[in-house]
Short mmCIF file of C-alpha atoms and ligand atoms in Angstrom, two decimals:
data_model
loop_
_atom_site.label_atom_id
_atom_site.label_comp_id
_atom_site.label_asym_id
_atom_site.label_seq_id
_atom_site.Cartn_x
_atom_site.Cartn_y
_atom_site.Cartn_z
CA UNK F 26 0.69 46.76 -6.00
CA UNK F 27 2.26 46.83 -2.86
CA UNK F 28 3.88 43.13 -2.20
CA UNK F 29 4.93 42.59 -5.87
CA UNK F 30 8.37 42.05 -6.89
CA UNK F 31 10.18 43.72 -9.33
CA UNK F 32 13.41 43.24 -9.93
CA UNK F 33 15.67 45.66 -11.68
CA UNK F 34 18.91 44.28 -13.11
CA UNK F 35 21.64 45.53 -11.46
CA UNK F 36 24.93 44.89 -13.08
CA UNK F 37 25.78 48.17 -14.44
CA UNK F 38 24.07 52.01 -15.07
CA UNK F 39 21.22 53.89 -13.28
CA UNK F 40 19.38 50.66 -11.37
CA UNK F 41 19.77 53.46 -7.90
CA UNK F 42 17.53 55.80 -9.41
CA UNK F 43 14.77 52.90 -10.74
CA UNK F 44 14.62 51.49 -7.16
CA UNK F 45 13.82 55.14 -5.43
CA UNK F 46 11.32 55.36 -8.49
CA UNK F 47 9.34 52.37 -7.47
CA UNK F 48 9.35 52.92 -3.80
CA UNK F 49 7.47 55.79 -4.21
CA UNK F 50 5.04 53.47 -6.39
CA UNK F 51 4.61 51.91 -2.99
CA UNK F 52 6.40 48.76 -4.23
CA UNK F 53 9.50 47.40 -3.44
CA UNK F 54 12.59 46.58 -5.65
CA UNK F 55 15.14 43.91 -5.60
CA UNK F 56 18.21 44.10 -7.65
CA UNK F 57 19.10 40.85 -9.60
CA UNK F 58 22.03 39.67 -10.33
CA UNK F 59 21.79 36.18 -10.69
CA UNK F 60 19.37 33.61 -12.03
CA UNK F 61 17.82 32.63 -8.73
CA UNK F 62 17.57 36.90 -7.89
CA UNK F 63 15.17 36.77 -11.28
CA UNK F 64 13.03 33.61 -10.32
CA UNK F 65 11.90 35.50 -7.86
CA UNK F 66 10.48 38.76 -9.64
CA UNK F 67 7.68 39.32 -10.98
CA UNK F 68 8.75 41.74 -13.51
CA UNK F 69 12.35 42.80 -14.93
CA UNK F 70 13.32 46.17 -15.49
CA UNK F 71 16.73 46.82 -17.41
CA UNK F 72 18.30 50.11 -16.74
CA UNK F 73 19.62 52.86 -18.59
CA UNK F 74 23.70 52.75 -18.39
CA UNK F 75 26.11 51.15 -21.47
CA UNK F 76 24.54 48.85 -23.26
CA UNK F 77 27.77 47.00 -24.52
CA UNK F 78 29.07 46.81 -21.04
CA UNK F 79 25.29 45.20 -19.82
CA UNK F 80 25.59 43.17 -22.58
CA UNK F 81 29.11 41.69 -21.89
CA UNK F 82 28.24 41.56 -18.18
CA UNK F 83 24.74 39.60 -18.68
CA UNK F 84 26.44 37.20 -20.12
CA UNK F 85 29.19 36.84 -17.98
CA UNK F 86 26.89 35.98 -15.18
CA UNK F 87 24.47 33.73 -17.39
CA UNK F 88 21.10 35.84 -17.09
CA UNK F 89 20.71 35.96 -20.58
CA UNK F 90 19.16 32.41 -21.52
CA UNK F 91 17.15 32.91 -18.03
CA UNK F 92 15.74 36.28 -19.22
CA UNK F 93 14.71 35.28 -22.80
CA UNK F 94 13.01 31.92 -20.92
CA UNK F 95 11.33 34.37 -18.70
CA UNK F 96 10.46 36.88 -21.61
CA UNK F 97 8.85 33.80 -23.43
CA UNK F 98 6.66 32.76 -20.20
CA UNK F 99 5.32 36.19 -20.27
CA UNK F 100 6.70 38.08 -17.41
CA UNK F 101 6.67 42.00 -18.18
CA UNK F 102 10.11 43.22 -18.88
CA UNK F 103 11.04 46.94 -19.51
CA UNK F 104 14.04 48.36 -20.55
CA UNK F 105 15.44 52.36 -20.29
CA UNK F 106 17.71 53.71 -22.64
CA UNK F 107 20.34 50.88 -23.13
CA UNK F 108 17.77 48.27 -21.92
CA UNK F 109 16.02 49.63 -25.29
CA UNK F 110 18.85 48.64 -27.37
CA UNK F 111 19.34 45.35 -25.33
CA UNK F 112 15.87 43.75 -26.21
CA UNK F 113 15.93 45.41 -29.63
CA UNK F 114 16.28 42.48 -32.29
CA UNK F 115 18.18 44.88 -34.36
CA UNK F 116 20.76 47.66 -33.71
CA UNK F 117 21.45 49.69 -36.94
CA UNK F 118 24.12 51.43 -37.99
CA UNK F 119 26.75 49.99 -35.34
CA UNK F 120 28.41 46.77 -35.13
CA UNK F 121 26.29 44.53 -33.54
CA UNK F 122 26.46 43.63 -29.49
CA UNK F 123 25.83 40.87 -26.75
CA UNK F 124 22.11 41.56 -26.12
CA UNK F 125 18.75 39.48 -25.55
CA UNK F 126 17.24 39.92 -28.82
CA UNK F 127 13.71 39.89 -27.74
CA UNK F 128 11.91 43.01 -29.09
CA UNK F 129 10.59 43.38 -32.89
CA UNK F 130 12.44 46.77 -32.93
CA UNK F 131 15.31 48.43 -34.77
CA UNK F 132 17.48 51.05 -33.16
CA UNK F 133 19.98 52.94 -33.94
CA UNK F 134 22.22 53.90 -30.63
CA UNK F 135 23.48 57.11 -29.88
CA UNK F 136 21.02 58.64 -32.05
CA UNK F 137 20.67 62.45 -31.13
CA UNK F 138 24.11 63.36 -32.11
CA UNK F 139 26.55 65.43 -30.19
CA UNK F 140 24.02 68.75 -30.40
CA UNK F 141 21.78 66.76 -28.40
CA UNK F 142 23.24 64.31 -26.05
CA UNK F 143 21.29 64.89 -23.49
CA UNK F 144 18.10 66.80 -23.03
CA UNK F 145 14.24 66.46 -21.25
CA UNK F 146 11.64 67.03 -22.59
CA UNK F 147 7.81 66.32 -22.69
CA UNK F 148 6.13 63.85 -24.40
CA UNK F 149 2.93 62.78 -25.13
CA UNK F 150 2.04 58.48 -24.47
CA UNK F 151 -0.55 56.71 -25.59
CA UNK F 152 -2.65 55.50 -23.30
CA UNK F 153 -1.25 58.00 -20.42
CA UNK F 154 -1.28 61.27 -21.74
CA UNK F 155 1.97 62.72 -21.18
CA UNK F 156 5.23 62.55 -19.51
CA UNK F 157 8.41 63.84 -18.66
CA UNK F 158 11.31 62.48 -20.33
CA UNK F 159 15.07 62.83 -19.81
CA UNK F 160 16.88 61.74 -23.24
CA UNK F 161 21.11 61.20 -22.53
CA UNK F 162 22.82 59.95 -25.19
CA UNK F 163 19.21 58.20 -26.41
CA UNK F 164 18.45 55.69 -29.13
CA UNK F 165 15.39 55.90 -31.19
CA UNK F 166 13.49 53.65 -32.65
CA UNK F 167 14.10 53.41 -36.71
CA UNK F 168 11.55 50.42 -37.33
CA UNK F 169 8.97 48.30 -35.85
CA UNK F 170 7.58 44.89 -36.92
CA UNK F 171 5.38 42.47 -35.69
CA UNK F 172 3.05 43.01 -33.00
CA UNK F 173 5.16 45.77 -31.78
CA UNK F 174 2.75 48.94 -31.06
CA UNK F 175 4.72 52.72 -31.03
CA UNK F 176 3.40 54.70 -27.54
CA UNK F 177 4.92 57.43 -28.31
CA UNK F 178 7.08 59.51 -30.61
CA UNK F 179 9.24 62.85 -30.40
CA UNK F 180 10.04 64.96 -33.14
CA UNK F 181 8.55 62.15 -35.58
CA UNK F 182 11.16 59.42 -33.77
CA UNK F 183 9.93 56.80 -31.99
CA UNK F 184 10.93 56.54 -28.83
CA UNK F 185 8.41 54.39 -26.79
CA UNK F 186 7.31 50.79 -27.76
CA UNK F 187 5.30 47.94 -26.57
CA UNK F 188 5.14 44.35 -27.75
CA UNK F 189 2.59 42.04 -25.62
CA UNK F 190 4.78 41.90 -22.23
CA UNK F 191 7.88 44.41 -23.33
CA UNK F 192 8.26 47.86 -23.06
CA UNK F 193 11.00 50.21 -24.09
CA UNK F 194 12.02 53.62 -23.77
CA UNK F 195 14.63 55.47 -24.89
CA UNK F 196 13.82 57.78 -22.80
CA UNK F 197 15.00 58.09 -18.74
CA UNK F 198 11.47 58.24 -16.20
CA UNK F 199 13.70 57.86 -13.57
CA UNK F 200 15.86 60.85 -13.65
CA UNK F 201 12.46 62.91 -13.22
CA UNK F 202 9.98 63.24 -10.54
CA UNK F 203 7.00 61.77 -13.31
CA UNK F 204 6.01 58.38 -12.02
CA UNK F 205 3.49 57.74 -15.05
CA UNK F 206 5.90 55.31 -17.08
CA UNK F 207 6.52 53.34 -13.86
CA UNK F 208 3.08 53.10 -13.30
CA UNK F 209 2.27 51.90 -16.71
CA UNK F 210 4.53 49.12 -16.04
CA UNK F 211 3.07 47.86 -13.03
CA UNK F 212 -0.66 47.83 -14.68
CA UNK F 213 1.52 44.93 -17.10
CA UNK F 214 1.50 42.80 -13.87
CA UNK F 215 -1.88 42.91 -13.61
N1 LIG K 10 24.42 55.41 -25.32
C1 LIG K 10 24.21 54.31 -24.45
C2 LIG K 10 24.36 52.97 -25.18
O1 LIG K 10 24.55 52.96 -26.35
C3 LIG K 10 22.86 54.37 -23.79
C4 LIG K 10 22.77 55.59 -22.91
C5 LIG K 10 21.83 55.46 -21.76
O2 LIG K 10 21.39 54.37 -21.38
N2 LIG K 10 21.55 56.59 -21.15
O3 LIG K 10 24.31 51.95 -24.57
#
């Protein structure tokens, strides 16, 4: 995979700890922030971080049209945490916020509760086994619809999707030492 170029939005929230991730995949990141950054990725990856702020700032400096164009030509997109809840078509329970709209999910932000704001855990994947997972202040997944297919689910939540070239987790790979997630997402270039 070496030579491929991902890009990892980098407007807000933990896009650091995604780049280190991927170097030692052996492939090298580039942080987008603009719509000629993303014509030159291969492959998107939206961060964990606020998901309201992303949102706002997305929009702000017009990547959200380019994005959704991008989504729609097929290029694999994957987003941690809050990038869950921005390519969720749905966000339940809360009012509703700037996102992309892309994903035949519904989540429900915050979802844990206070007990559990943050935790890690490990959790078995379809198709990879198992992981490590670091949950902070996590969405799940209520609902999916469409061609949407549920990878993996903790304490009967779900809390990994995938939906032809999207991924989501609510969960953190990058805050551990498991590179299995970021791997999965690089076989989508393939
Ligand atoms: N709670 C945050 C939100 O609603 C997401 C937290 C995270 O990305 N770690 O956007």
């Amino acid at each position: 995979m070496a030579g491929r170029k991902i890009g990892i939005l980098a407007l807000q929230g933990a896009f650091v700890e995604h780049e280190a991730a991927l170097l030692k995949c052996g492939v090298c990141p580039s942080e987008v922030r603009t719509s000629r950054e993303l014509d030159n990725v291969e492959g998107l990856i939206i961060p964990g971080g606020e998901s309201t702020t992303i949102g706002k700032l997305m929009q702000a400096y017009n990547l959200l049209e380019p994005i959704r164009k991008r989504s729609r030509e097929g290029m694999p997109i994957w987003g941690t945490c809050a990038g869950m809840i921005l390519l969720a078509r749905e966000i339940v329970g809360m009012e509703q916020i700037i996102s992309l709209n892309l994903m035949d999910i519904a989540v429900r932000r915050n979802a844990y509760g206070r007990q559990l704001e943050s935790f890690e855990t490990e959790l078995q994947v379809e198709g990879i086994n198992h992981c490590r997972g670091v949950f902070i202040r996590a969405p799940f997944v209520e609902r999916v619809w469409g061609n949407t297919q549920v990878l993996s689910t903790y304490q009967d939540k779900i809390v990994m999707v995938k939906e032809n070239n999207l991924l989501a987790t609510a969960f953190h790979p990058e805050l551990t030492d498991d590179p299995s997630i970021h791997q999965y997402f690089l076989e989508m270039l393939k």
